[in-house]
Short mmCIF file of C-alpha atoms in Angstrom, two decimals:
data_model
loop_
_atom_site.label_atom_id
_atom_site.label_comp_id
_atom_site.label_asym_id
_atom_site.label_seq_id
_atom_site.Cartn_x
_atom_site.Cartn_y
_atom_site.Cartn_z
CA UNK A 1 -31.75 11.54 47.83
CA UNK A 2 -28.86 9.83 49.57
CA UNK A 3 -29.44 6.58 47.67
CA UNK A 4 -29.38 8.51 44.39
CA UNK A 5 -26.03 10.03 45.30
CA UNK A 6 -24.65 6.62 46.22
CA UNK A 7 -25.84 5.25 42.88
CA UNK A 8 -24.17 8.12 41.05
CA UNK A 9 -20.89 7.56 42.89
CA UNK A 10 -21.09 3.83 42.17
CA UNK A 11 -21.68 4.54 38.49
CA UNK A 12 -18.73 6.92 38.31
CA UNK A 13 -16.49 4.28 39.94
CA UNK A 14 -17.81 1.65 37.56
CA UNK A 15 -16.97 3.81 34.53
CA UNK A 16 -13.56 4.69 35.98
CA UNK A 17 -12.81 1.02 36.57
CA UNK A 18 -13.58 0.35 32.91
CA UNK A 19 -11.37 3.21 31.79
CA UNK A 20 -8.37 2.04 33.72
CA UNK A 21 -8.58 -1.61 32.70
CA UNK A 22 -5.18 -2.80 31.58
CA UNK A 23 -4.67 -6.18 30.04
CA UNK A 24 -3.15 -8.53 32.63
CA UNK A 25 -2.93 -11.54 30.35
CA UNK A 26 0.11 -12.21 28.25
CA UNK A 27 -2.24 -13.50 25.59
CA UNK A 28 -5.79 -12.64 24.77
CA UNK A 29 -7.35 -13.62 21.51
CA UNK A 30 -6.67 -10.44 19.58
CA UNK A 31 -9.22 -10.92 16.82
CA UNK A 32 -12.08 -11.79 19.14
CA UNK A 33 -13.08 -8.21 20.03
CA UNK A 34 -13.65 -7.17 16.43
CA UNK A 35 -15.46 -10.42 15.65
CA UNK A 36 -17.72 -9.99 18.69
CA UNK A 37 -18.42 -6.42 17.63
CA UNK A 38 -19.38 -7.68 14.18
CA UNK A 39 -21.75 -10.20 15.79
CA UNK A 40 -23.36 -7.44 17.87
CA UNK A 41 -23.68 -5.32 14.71
CA UNK A 42 -25.21 -8.25 12.80
CA UNK A 43 -27.67 -8.89 15.63
CA UNK A 44 -28.99 -5.34 15.54
CA UNK A 45 -29.10 -5.12 11.75
CA UNK A 46 -30.86 -8.49 11.67
CA UNK A 47 -33.40 -7.14 14.18
CA UNK A 48 -33.83 -4.05 11.99
CA UNK A 49 -34.57 -6.32 9.03
CA UNK A 50 -37.31 -8.10 11.00
CA UNK A 51 -38.83 -4.81 12.20
CA UNK A 52 -38.84 -3.49 8.63
CA UNK A 53 -40.58 -6.65 7.45
CA UNK A 54 -43.25 -6.39 10.15
CA UNK A 55 -43.83 -2.71 9.40
CA UNK A 56 -44.14 -3.45 5.70
CA UNK A 57 -46.65 -6.21 6.46
CA UNK A 58 -48.83 -3.82 8.48
CA UNK A 59 -48.43 -1.08 5.92
CA UNK A 60 -49.70 -3.37 3.16
CA UNK A 61 -52.57 -4.58 5.33
CA UNK A 62 -53.56 -1.00 6.07
CA UNK A 63 -53.39 -0.07 2.39
CA UNK A 64 -55.56 -3.02 1.41
CA UNK A 65 -58.20 -2.03 3.96
CA UNK B 1 12.48 -20.11 -9.21
CA UNK B 2 11.35 -17.96 -6.35
CA UNK B 3 8.41 -18.68 -4.02
CA UNK B 4 6.51 -15.42 -3.47
CA UNK B 5 3.52 -16.43 -1.39
CA UNK B 6 2.96 -19.46 0.81
CA UNK B 7 0.64 -18.52 3.68
CA UNK B 8 -2.48 -19.89 2.03
CA UNK B 9 -2.29 -23.71 2.24
CA UNK B 10 -4.55 -23.93 -0.81
CA UNK B 11 -1.83 -22.74 -3.18
CA UNK B 12 1.39 -20.83 -3.58
CA UNK B 13 2.90 -18.35 -5.98
CA UNK B 14 6.23 -18.66 -7.76
CA UNK B 15 8.17 -16.47 -10.15
CA UNK B 16 9.93 -18.08 -13.09
CA UNK B 17 12.01 -15.52 -14.94
CA UNK B 18 9.53 -12.70 -15.44
CA UNK B 19 6.37 -14.81 -15.25
CA UNK B 20 4.18 -15.29 -12.18
CA UNK B 21 2.46 -18.64 -11.62
CA UNK B 22 0.09 -19.76 -8.91
CA UNK B 23 0.02 -23.44 -8.10
CA UNK B 24 -3.36 -24.54 -6.74
CA UNK B 25 -4.41 -27.89 -5.28
CA UNK B 26 -6.86 -29.66 -7.64
CA UNK B 27 -9.63 -29.67 -5.01
CA UNK B 28 -9.31 -25.94 -4.39
CA UNK B 29 -9.46 -24.46 -7.85
CA UNK B 30 -13.21 -24.86 -8.47
CA UNK B 31 -14.10 -21.54 -6.81
CA UNK B 32 -11.49 -19.67 -8.85
CA UNK B 33 -12.46 -21.38 -12.09
CA UNK B 34 -16.16 -20.58 -11.65
CA UNK B 35 -15.37 -17.03 -10.51
CA UNK B 36 -13.23 -16.31 -13.59
CA UNK B 37 -16.00 -17.47 -15.89
CA UNK B 38 -18.78 -15.62 -13.99
CA UNK B 39 -20.12 -12.27 -15.23
CA UNK B 40 -18.83 -10.40 -12.20
CA UNK B 41 -15.42 -12.07 -12.55
CA UNK B 42 -15.19 -10.99 -16.19
CA UNK B 43 -16.33 -7.47 -15.31
CA UNK B 44 -13.66 -7.07 -12.62
CA UNK B 45 -11.00 -8.48 -14.96
CA UNK B 46 -12.02 -6.11 -17.75
CA UNK B 47 -11.93 -3.11 -15.45
CA UNK B 48 -8.48 -4.25 -14.23
CA UNK B 49 -9.71 -4.31 -10.65
CA UNK B 50 -8.29 -7.82 -10.26
CA UNK B 51 -5.12 -9.23 -11.77
CA UNK B 52 -5.39 -10.85 -15.21
CA UNK B 53 -5.39 -14.62 -14.65
CA UNK B 54 -5.56 -17.67 -16.92
CA UNK B 55 -5.49 -21.42 -16.34
CA UNK B 56 -2.61 -23.13 -18.13
CA UNK B 57 -3.48 -25.86 -20.60
CA UNK B 58 -1.36 -28.72 -21.91
CA UNK B 59 1.44 -28.79 -22.97
CA UNK B 60 2.30 -25.50 -21.25
CA UNK B 61 1.08 -26.82 -17.91
CA UNK B 62 3.31 -29.88 -18.20
CA UNK B 63 6.35 -27.78 -19.00
CA UNK B 64 5.85 -25.33 -16.13
CA UNK B 65 4.99 -28.19 -13.74
CA UNK B 66 8.24 -29.89 -14.74
CA UNK B 67 10.22 -26.71 -14.10
CA UNK B 68 8.74 -26.39 -10.62
CA UNK B 69 9.18 -30.16 -10.02
CA UNK B 70 5.49 -30.81 -9.41
CA UNK B 71 3.37 -33.84 -10.06
CA UNK B 72 1.04 -32.17 -12.46
CA UNK B 73 -1.94 -34.46 -11.85
CA UNK B 74 -2.27 -33.07 -8.31
CA UNK B 75 -2.21 -29.41 -9.26
CA UNK B 76 -3.64 -26.78 -11.51
CA UNK B 77 -1.42 -23.89 -12.58
CA UNK B 78 -2.61 -20.38 -13.35
CA UNK B 79 -0.57 -17.54 -14.72
CA UNK B 80 -1.04 -14.02 -13.37
CA UNK B 81 -0.02 -10.89 -15.21
CA UNK B 82 3.20 -9.74 -13.56
CA UNK B 83 3.01 -6.42 -11.72
CA UNK B 84 5.82 -4.22 -13.02
CA UNK B 85 7.08 -3.06 -9.65
CA UNK B 86 5.71 -4.83 -6.57
CA UNK B 87 5.37 -2.56 -3.54
CA UNK B 88 4.24 -3.09 0.03
CA UNK B 89 2.02 -1.14 2.45
CA UNK B 90 5.01 0.20 4.41
CA UNK B 91 6.10 2.05 1.26
CA UNK B 92 2.72 3.56 0.50
CA UNK B 93 1.23 6.96 1.17
CA UNK B 94 -1.92 6.88 3.34
CA UNK B 95 -3.88 7.78 0.20
CA UNK B 96 -2.77 4.49 -1.33
CA UNK B 97 -3.96 2.53 1.74
CA UNK B 98 -7.24 4.42 1.46
CA UNK B 99 -7.74 3.63 -2.22
CA UNK B 100 -6.74 -0.02 -1.64
CA UNK B 101 -9.34 -0.16 1.16
CA UNK B 102 -12.02 1.27 -1.14
CA UNK B 103 -11.16 -1.29 -3.82
CA UNK B 104 -11.39 -4.16 -1.33
CA UNK B 105 -14.82 -3.14 0.02
CA UNK B 106 -16.18 -2.32 -3.43
CA UNK B 107 -15.16 -5.74 -4.72
CA UNK B 108 -16.71 -7.41 -1.64
CA UNK B 109 -19.99 -5.58 -2.38
CA UNK B 110 -19.88 -6.31 -6.13
CA UNK B 111 -19.34 -10.05 -5.74
CA UNK B 112 -21.95 -10.53 -2.99
CA UNK B 113 -25.05 -10.88 -5.27
CA UNK B 114 -23.20 -13.48 -7.37
CA UNK B 115 -22.69 -15.61 -4.27
CA UNK B 116 -19.00 -14.93 -3.65
CA UNK B 117 -17.08 -13.47 -0.78
CA UNK B 118 -13.50 -12.46 -0.02
CA UNK B 119 -11.82 -14.69 2.53
CA UNK B 120 -8.98 -12.19 3.13
CA UNK B 121 -8.95 -8.42 3.24
CA UNK B 122 -5.48 -7.01 3.68
CA UNK B 123 -3.31 -4.49 1.79
CA UNK B 124 -0.85 -7.32 1.03
CA UNK B 125 -3.49 -8.63 -1.40
CA UNK B 126 -3.34 -5.37 -3.32
CA UNK B 127 -0.55 -4.07 -5.52
CA UNK B 128 -0.21 -0.91 -7.56
CA UNK B 129 0.27 -0.73 -11.30
CA UNK B 130 1.24 2.90 -11.74
CA UNK B 131 -1.04 4.75 -9.29
CA UNK B 132 -3.88 2.21 -9.63
CA UNK B 133 -4.61 -0.55 -7.12
CA UNK B 134 -5.25 -4.12 -8.31
CA UNK B 135 -6.35 -7.10 -6.23
CA UNK B 136 -3.75 -9.81 -6.81
CA UNK B 137 -4.81 -12.63 -4.49
CA UNK B 138 -7.22 -14.53 -6.71
CA UNK B 139 -7.57 -17.29 -4.12
CA UNK B 140 -9.38 -14.76 -1.90
CA UNK B 141 -12.53 -15.35 -3.92
CA UNK B 142 -14.68 -18.12 -2.54
CA UNK B 143 -18.30 -19.22 -2.74
CA UNK B 144 -20.22 -18.19 0.33
CA UNK B 145 -22.99 -19.89 2.23
CA UNK B 146 -25.98 -17.72 1.25
CA UNK B 147 -27.25 -17.73 4.85
CA UNK B 148 -23.94 -16.76 6.42
CA UNK B 149 -24.06 -13.18 7.71
CA UNK B 150 -20.52 -13.05 9.09
CA UNK B 151 -17.68 -11.55 7.04
CA UNK B 152 -14.68 -13.31 8.55
CA UNK B 153 -12.00 -10.89 7.31
CA UNK B 154 -13.80 -7.98 9.04
CA UNK B 155 -11.23 -7.90 11.87
CA UNK B 156 -8.34 -8.10 9.43
CA UNK B 157 -9.80 -5.28 7.36
CA UNK B 158 -10.16 -3.03 10.42
CA UNK B 159 -6.61 -3.82 11.62
CA UNK B 160 -4.90 -3.39 8.25
CA UNK B 161 -6.94 -0.62 6.61
CA UNK B 162 -9.27 1.29 8.94
CA UNK B 163 -7.07 1.57 12.03
CA UNK B 164 -3.88 2.51 10.09
CA UNK B 165 -5.88 5.30 8.41
CA UNK B 166 -7.28 6.33 11.79
CA UNK B 167 -3.89 6.58 13.53
CA UNK B 168 -2.48 8.35 10.49
CA UNK B 169 -5.22 10.95 10.56
CA UNK B 170 -5.34 11.56 14.31
CA UNK B 171 -1.80 10.75 15.50
CA UNK B 172 0.27 11.29 12.33
CA UNK B 173 1.64 7.73 12.34
CA UNK B 174 2.99 6.90 8.91
CA UNK B 175 2.52 3.62 7.10
CA UNK B 176 6.15 2.45 7.70
CA UNK B 177 5.61 3.07 11.45
CA UNK B 178 2.69 0.66 11.35
CA UNK B 179 3.52 -2.02 8.81
CA UNK B 180 7.24 -2.56 9.38
CA UNK B 181 6.66 -3.82 12.90
CA UNK B 182 3.18 -5.28 12.47
CA UNK B 183 2.50 -7.54 9.51
CA UNK B 184 -1.18 -7.87 10.28
CA UNK B 185 -1.94 -4.23 11.03
CA UNK B 186 -2.62 -2.46 14.29
CA UNK B 187 -4.83 -3.85 17.09
CA UNK B 188 -7.63 -1.83 18.71
CA UNK B 189 -5.77 -2.24 22.01
CA UNK B 190 -2.64 -0.55 20.60
CA UNK B 191 -4.75 2.30 19.28
CA UNK B 192 -6.47 2.70 22.66
CA UNK B 193 -3.07 3.51 24.19
CA UNK B 194 -2.62 6.33 21.67
CA UNK B 195 -6.10 7.71 22.36
CA UNK B 196 -5.89 7.86 26.12
CA UNK B 197 -8.64 6.83 28.52
CA UNK B 198 -11.39 9.25 27.59
CA UNK B 199 -10.95 9.93 23.89
CA UNK B 200 -11.38 6.28 22.90
CA UNK B 201 -15.03 6.51 24.02
CA UNK B 202 -15.75 9.23 21.49
CA UNK B 203 -16.44 8.74 17.80
CA UNK B 204 -14.78 7.67 15.54
CA UNK B 205 -12.77 5.66 18.09
CA UNK B 206 -15.72 4.19 19.98
CA UNK B 207 -16.90 1.50 17.58
CA UNK B 208 -13.52 0.38 16.19
CA UNK B 209 -11.28 0.90 19.21
CA UNK B 210 -13.02 1.07 22.60
CA UNK B 211 -15.86 -1.41 22.11
CA UNK B 212 -13.82 -4.18 20.36
CA UNK B 213 -11.10 -3.66 22.97
CA UNK B 214 -13.55 -4.05 25.87
CA UNK B 215 -15.28 -6.99 24.18
CA UNK B 216 -11.99 -8.85 23.74
CA UNK B 217 -11.30 -8.41 27.46
CA UNK B 218 -14.76 -9.59 28.47
CA UNK B 219 -14.48 -12.57 26.14
CA UNK B 220 -13.71 -15.67 28.19
CA UNK B 221 -10.42 -17.34 27.46
CA UNK B 222 -10.71 -20.59 25.57
CA UNK B 223 -14.30 -19.86 24.57
CA UNK B 224 -14.29 -20.83 20.94
CA UNK B 225 -18.07 -20.51 20.65
CA UNK B 226 -17.84 -17.20 18.84
CA UNK B 227 -16.05 -18.83 15.92
CA UNK B 228 -18.93 -21.24 15.28
CA UNK B 229 -20.69 -20.58 12.01
CA UNK B 230 -23.95 -18.70 12.49
CA UNK B 231 -26.56 -19.01 9.80
CA UNK B 232 -29.56 -16.73 9.39
CA UNK B 233 -33.05 -18.05 8.73
CA UNK B 234 -33.12 -16.76 5.17
CA UNK B 235 -30.64 -15.72 2.49
CA UNK B 236 -32.09 -12.23 2.24
CA UNK B 237 -31.43 -11.51 5.94
CA UNK B 238 -27.74 -12.49 5.54
CA UNK B 239 -27.39 -10.32 2.41
CA UNK B 240 -29.11 -7.41 4.15
CA UNK B 241 -26.74 -7.68 7.15
CA UNK B 242 -23.60 -7.97 4.99
CA UNK B 243 -24.56 -5.02 2.79
CA UNK B 244 -25.20 -2.93 5.92
CA UNK B 245 -21.78 -3.99 7.25
CA UNK B 246 -19.98 -3.03 4.02
CA UNK B 247 -21.84 0.28 3.94
CA UNK B 248 -20.72 0.94 7.50
CA UNK B 249 -17.08 0.07 6.69
CA UNK B 250 -17.14 2.27 3.57
CA UNK B 251 -18.54 5.17 5.60
CA UNK B 252 -15.82 4.72 8.22
CA UNK B 253 -12.99 4.78 5.69
CA UNK B 254 -14.58 7.70 3.82
CA UNK B 255 -14.45 9.68 7.07
CA UNK B 256 -10.77 8.78 7.40
CA UNK B 257 -9.84 9.80 3.87
CA UNK B 258 -6.40 11.43 4.11
CA UNK B 259 -6.46 15.19 3.66
CA UNK B 260 -3.49 16.80 1.98
CA UNK B 261 -3.05 19.68 4.40
CA UNK B 262 0.25 20.85 3.00
CA UNK B 263 -0.94 20.77 -0.58
CA UNK B 264 -0.70 24.52 -1.08
CA UNK B 265 2.90 24.74 0.14
CA UNK B 266 4.10 21.95 -2.14
CA UNK B 267 2.01 22.93 -5.11
CA UNK B 268 4.18 26.01 -5.42
CA UNK B 269 7.40 24.25 -4.52
CA UNK B 270 9.00 24.53 -7.94
CA UNK B 271 8.21 28.24 -8.04
CA UNK B 272 9.44 28.87 -4.50
CA UNK B 273 12.57 26.80 -4.95
CA UNK B 274 15.50 29.03 -4.16
CA UNK B 275 18.04 26.75 -5.84
CA UNK B 276 16.95 27.67 -9.36
CA UNK B 277 15.95 30.79 -11.18
CA UNK B 278 12.98 30.51 -13.51
CA UNK B 279 15.40 30.24 -16.43
CA UNK B 280 17.45 27.63 -14.58
CA UNK B 281 14.36 25.46 -14.13
CA UNK B 282 13.60 25.82 -17.85
CA UNK B 283 17.11 24.67 -18.71
CA UNK B 284 16.76 21.64 -16.43
CA UNK B 285 13.37 20.89 -17.98
CA UNK B 286 14.82 21.11 -21.51
CA UNK B 287 17.81 18.84 -20.74
CA UNK B 288 15.59 16.14 -19.23
CA UNK B 289 13.01 16.39 -22.04
CA UNK B 290 15.72 16.12 -24.70
CA UNK B 291 17.15 13.07 -22.96
CA UNK B 292 13.71 11.43 -22.86
CA UNK B 293 13.04 12.19 -26.53
CA UNK B 294 16.39 10.89 -27.63
CA UNK B 295 16.67 7.68 -25.60
CA UNK B 296 12.99 6.87 -24.89
CA UNK B 297 13.61 4.91 -21.68
CA UNK B 298 10.81 2.42 -21.05
CA UNK B 299 11.24 2.51 -17.29
CA UNK B 300 12.53 5.34 -15.15
CA UNK B 301 13.45 5.43 -11.47
CA UNK B 302 13.23 8.98 -10.13
CA UNK B 303 15.28 9.09 -6.91
CA UNK B 304 14.34 11.93 -4.57
CA UNK B 305 11.41 12.79 -6.81
CA UNK B 306 10.09 15.60 -4.59
CA UNK B 307 6.95 17.04 -6.22
CA UNK B 308 7.45 14.64 -9.11
CA UNK B 309 8.10 17.38 -11.65
CA UNK B 310 10.50 15.22 -13.67
CA UNK B 311 8.55 12.01 -13.04
CA UNK B 312 5.61 13.73 -14.68
CA UNK B 313 7.68 14.79 -17.69
CA UNK B 314 8.99 11.21 -18.05
CA UNK B 315 5.50 9.68 -17.70
CA UNK B 316 4.12 12.08 -20.31
CA UNK B 317 6.97 11.08 -22.63
CA UNK B 318 5.78 7.46 -22.34
CA UNK B 319 8.01 6.01 -19.61
CA UNK B 320 6.82 3.83 -16.74
CA UNK B 321 8.00 5.71 -13.67
CA UNK B 322 8.75 4.61 -10.12
CA UNK B 323 9.25 7.75 -8.05
CA UNK B 324 10.77 7.51 -4.58
CA UNK B 325 11.26 10.08 -1.85
CA UNK B 326 11.85 9.97 1.88
CA UNK B 327 9.22 12.65 2.49
CA UNK B 328 5.77 11.06 2.86
CA UNK B 329 4.01 14.36 2.15
CA UNK B 330 5.38 14.69 -1.39
CA UNK B 331 4.61 11.02 -2.07
CA UNK B 332 1.00 11.67 -1.05
CA UNK B 333 0.63 14.66 -3.34
CA UNK B 334 2.39 12.94 -6.25
CA UNK B 335 0.13 9.90 -5.92
CA UNK B 336 -2.95 12.17 -5.96
CA UNK B 337 -1.70 13.86 -9.09
CA UNK B 338 -0.77 10.62 -10.87
CA UNK B 339 -4.13 9.06 -9.97
CA UNK B 340 -6.13 12.10 -11.04
CA UNK B 341 -4.32 12.70 -14.33
CA UNK B 342 -3.78 8.98 -15.11
CA UNK B 343 0.00 9.27 -15.21
CA UNK B 344 1.98 6.03 -15.16
CA UNK B 345 3.82 6.89 -11.96
CA UNK B 346 4.17 4.70 -8.88
CA UNK B 347 5.18 6.99 -6.01
CA UNK B 348 6.75 5.21 -3.03
CA UNK B 349 7.87 6.47 0.34
CA UNK B 350 11.42 5.11 0.19
CA UNK B 351 14.69 6.66 1.29
CA UNK B 352 17.43 5.33 -0.99
CA UNK B 353 20.03 5.75 1.75
CA UNK B 354 17.91 3.51 3.99
CA UNK B 355 15.84 1.41 1.59
CA UNK B 356 13.16 -1.12 2.66
CA UNK B 357 14.80 -4.34 3.86
CA UNK B 358 13.53 -7.78 2.94
CA UNK B 359 11.19 -8.83 5.72
CA UNK B 360 8.81 -11.55 6.76
CA UNK B 361 9.37 -15.28 7.17
CA UNK B 362 13.02 -16.23 6.50
CA UNK B 363 13.47 -12.60 5.41
CA UNK B 364 12.03 -13.70 2.10
CA UNK B 365 8.37 -12.77 2.16
CA UNK B 366 8.66 -9.21 0.94
CA UNK B 367 11.77 -8.49 -1.11
CA UNK B 368 13.97 -5.55 -0.24
CA UNK B 369 13.68 -2.45 -2.37
CA UNK B 370 17.09 -3.03 -3.95
CA UNK B 371 16.29 -6.65 -4.85
CA UNK B 372 13.19 -5.42 -6.64
CA UNK B 373 14.90 -2.45 -8.27
CA UNK B 374 18.24 -3.77 -9.52
CA UNK B 375 18.37 -3.72 -13.28
CA UNK B 376 14.69 -2.83 -13.55
CA UNK B 377 15.16 0.63 -15.08
CA UNK B 378 16.45 1.90 -18.41
CA UNK B 379 17.15 5.23 -16.80
CA UNK B 380 17.70 6.53 -13.28
CA UNK B 381 17.20 10.19 -12.40
CA UNK B 382 19.18 11.62 -9.51
CA UNK B 383 18.26 15.26 -9.78
CA UNK B 384 19.09 17.54 -6.88
CA UNK B 385 19.44 14.56 -4.57
CA UNK B 386 23.09 13.46 -4.59
CA UNK B 387 24.17 16.27 -2.25
CA UNK B 388 21.46 15.27 0.24
CA UNK B 389 22.76 11.69 0.18
CA UNK B 390 26.38 12.82 0.48
CA UNK B 391 26.04 15.59 3.03
CA UNK B 392 23.03 14.73 5.19
CA UNK B 393 23.45 10.95 5.06
CA UNK B 394 27.24 10.94 4.55
CA UNK B 395 27.21 8.30 1.79
CA UNK B 396 30.49 8.42 -0.20
CA UNK B 397 30.12 9.70 -3.77
CA UNK B 398 31.54 6.58 -5.45
CA UNK B 399 29.12 4.36 -3.49
CA UNK B 400 26.17 6.40 -4.78
CA UNK B 401 27.44 6.03 -8.34
CA UNK B 402 28.03 2.27 -7.85
CA UNK B 403 24.44 1.83 -6.69
CA UNK B 404 23.13 3.91 -9.59
CA UNK B 405 25.07 1.61 -11.93
CA UNK B 406 23.30 -1.40 -10.39
CA UNK B 407 19.86 0.16 -10.67
CA UNK B 408 20.02 1.35 -14.25
CA UNK B 409 20.52 -0.82 -17.29
CA UNK B 410 21.40 2.10 -19.56
CA UNK B 411 21.40 5.71 -18.45
CA UNK B 412 21.85 7.90 -15.42
CA UNK B 413 20.76 11.53 -15.38
CA UNK B 414 22.54 13.06 -12.42
CA UNK B 415 22.90 16.57 -11.13
CA UNK B 416 26.29 17.62 -9.85
CA UNK B 417 26.03 20.27 -7.18
CA UNK B 418 29.21 22.07 -6.30
CA UNK B 419 30.12 22.79 -2.65
CA UNK B 420 29.86 26.49 -3.61
CA UNK B 421 26.10 26.06 -4.13
CA UNK B 422 23.92 27.84 -1.61
CA UNK B 423 21.85 24.75 -0.69
CA UNK B 424 25.01 22.69 -0.36
CA UNK B 425 26.38 25.23 2.11
CA UNK B 426 23.18 25.12 4.14
CA UNK B 427 23.30 21.32 4.30
CA UNK B 428 27.01 21.25 5.20
CA UNK B 429 26.47 23.46 8.26
CA UNK B 430 30.12 24.39 8.68
CA UNK B 431 31.62 20.97 7.87
CA UNK B 432 33.11 22.20 4.59
CA UNK B 433 36.40 20.41 5.27
CA UNK B 434 34.71 17.04 4.81
CA UNK B 435 33.89 17.95 1.22
CA UNK B 436 37.10 19.74 0.28
CA UNK B 437 37.87 16.90 -2.15
CA UNK B 438 34.65 17.45 -4.07
CA UNK B 439 35.16 19.24 -7.35
CA UNK B 440 33.68 18.75 -10.76
CA UNK B 441 36.92 17.01 -11.80
CA UNK B 442 36.80 14.53 -8.90
CA UNK B 443 33.12 13.91 -9.65
CA UNK B 444 33.84 13.21 -13.33
CA UNK B 445 36.71 10.91 -12.40
CA UNK B 446 34.39 8.89 -10.14
CA UNK B 447 31.69 8.84 -12.82
CA UNK B 448 34.06 7.46 -15.45
CA UNK B 449 34.63 4.29 -13.40
CA UNK B 450 31.22 2.93 -14.41
CA UNK B 451 29.76 5.39 -16.90
CA UNK B 452 30.52 7.29 -20.08
CA UNK B 453 29.71 10.97 -20.09
CA UNK B 454 27.42 11.60 -23.06
CA UNK B 455 27.06 15.31 -22.30
CA UNK B 456 26.64 17.79 -19.51
CA UNK B 457 25.26 21.26 -19.17
CA UNK B 458 25.53 23.95 -16.56
CA UNK B 459 22.33 25.39 -15.21
CA UNK B 460 22.90 29.05 -15.76
CA UNK B 461 23.20 31.27 -12.74
CA UNK B 462 23.99 28.34 -10.45
CA UNK B 463 26.75 25.96 -9.41
CA UNK B 464 24.79 23.02 -10.73
CA UNK B 465 25.45 20.81 -13.74
CA UNK B 466 23.31 18.10 -15.28
CA UNK B 467 25.13 15.06 -16.64
CA UNK B 468 23.70 12.55 -19.05
CA UNK B 469 25.62 9.31 -18.50
CA UNK B 470 25.48 5.93 -20.14
CA UNK B 471 26.51 2.74 -18.40
CA UNK B 472 29.78 1.29 -19.68
CA UNK B 473 29.35 -1.91 -21.63
CA UNK B 474 25.59 -1.70 -22.19
CA UNK B 475 24.15 -3.98 -24.78
CA UNK B 476 22.38 -2.15 -27.59
CA UNK B 477 19.70 -4.69 -28.47
#
């Protein structure tokens, strides 16, 4: 029980530390965040494409049987 | 000659008299040439979604090249149809940013199957002809690698379209607030400061504010790896990913579509207007309509257009109208009306007493409002606006008339409002002494410096007079 509580507290602190992050650099690459987000998006949509393809393959196989 | 666009190293745009030419390096014009002759290129040109463009042939090319002092063997020259009145995002209503955003994404989707992509996506690549947006940067079109699933202008699109619409909708920031100080739109980090710590983690802020903001902080400095080209295994995967991305962007902007909350108040403005009786409004309507029928001005500038009542009358009489007002709400509703009813009106959020300056590199990138407007109009309307300029903004009467004489090439339709008028008294707020000099005689004396009085008429039941003036020394050609 105690360990669970400690984990919860740690998690709350972790989230709070994220929320209060302030940029300390005079310069960060401003476009990089949106580009990275697009790459993450592309990764998941690409994965979705592959899953769809696999499902379609099985679906056809099943239909043929 | 005036250079209008120079950021793209591939080519630049110049204006010679009233014509617009784009000079393109010989190696860089293949994409444009093939795009213009493609089916999708022709379709977009026909629908006037992109600016009409043609490659110059000899001897025209030689002549224009000579005028711009270019070695013609190194360049190709294209001519673009000139936009009647160029305008910039800081003068637009949010609705106009929204419709420009829709046009950009729709074009990106339409050209994808033909193997093209847009290399830029910013409102500066869009201009308005009347209320309709047109893509003007023809060098944005380029052939894409069929396996490339990254849309490079994604970040630019979010910064210059999506986030401005977001902060307008949730924090009432207007387009001038955003685009005057930030050429390339608003960063997710800036928006996160508006949202506060918790709200940015909720939709719709999460995916376009909080996550990109956190990702850019996590991103190691000097790690250029993310900018390396990533190619998918097959063309169809890349197309699938890009279409999903465009669908996502379109959904985001659809959710941020500006809502005209004050529509009902302004829709009845003319009726609720205490300055005129119903008959008075009819008189004003008749005077303006008669003027339009008699002189048929091709272009009209309606200063302080308000709901656009007179802009609408002028547009219906066949004039090209630029309507300006300092109130963004009326510009929004007038744009909606013009767009819906296909009226040739370009509504812009401009205060004539504080017009848009020329800004950008060397203060030459975007011309000031006055540089664009001088001598561009056959007629200028200043209806129920002069007293606002004189009293609220304290601009001297003769200065207002001098400016009107620079803006119009022929006529000025101006309303004289006497200090005895109820609205005038409200605006003066006890400073009557300042306007003791103002009488109809002193007004007419000031008018006669630059104009001839063709006629004037009193609006019955009020202390208001409408004057039809013609500029002294106009050429009747």
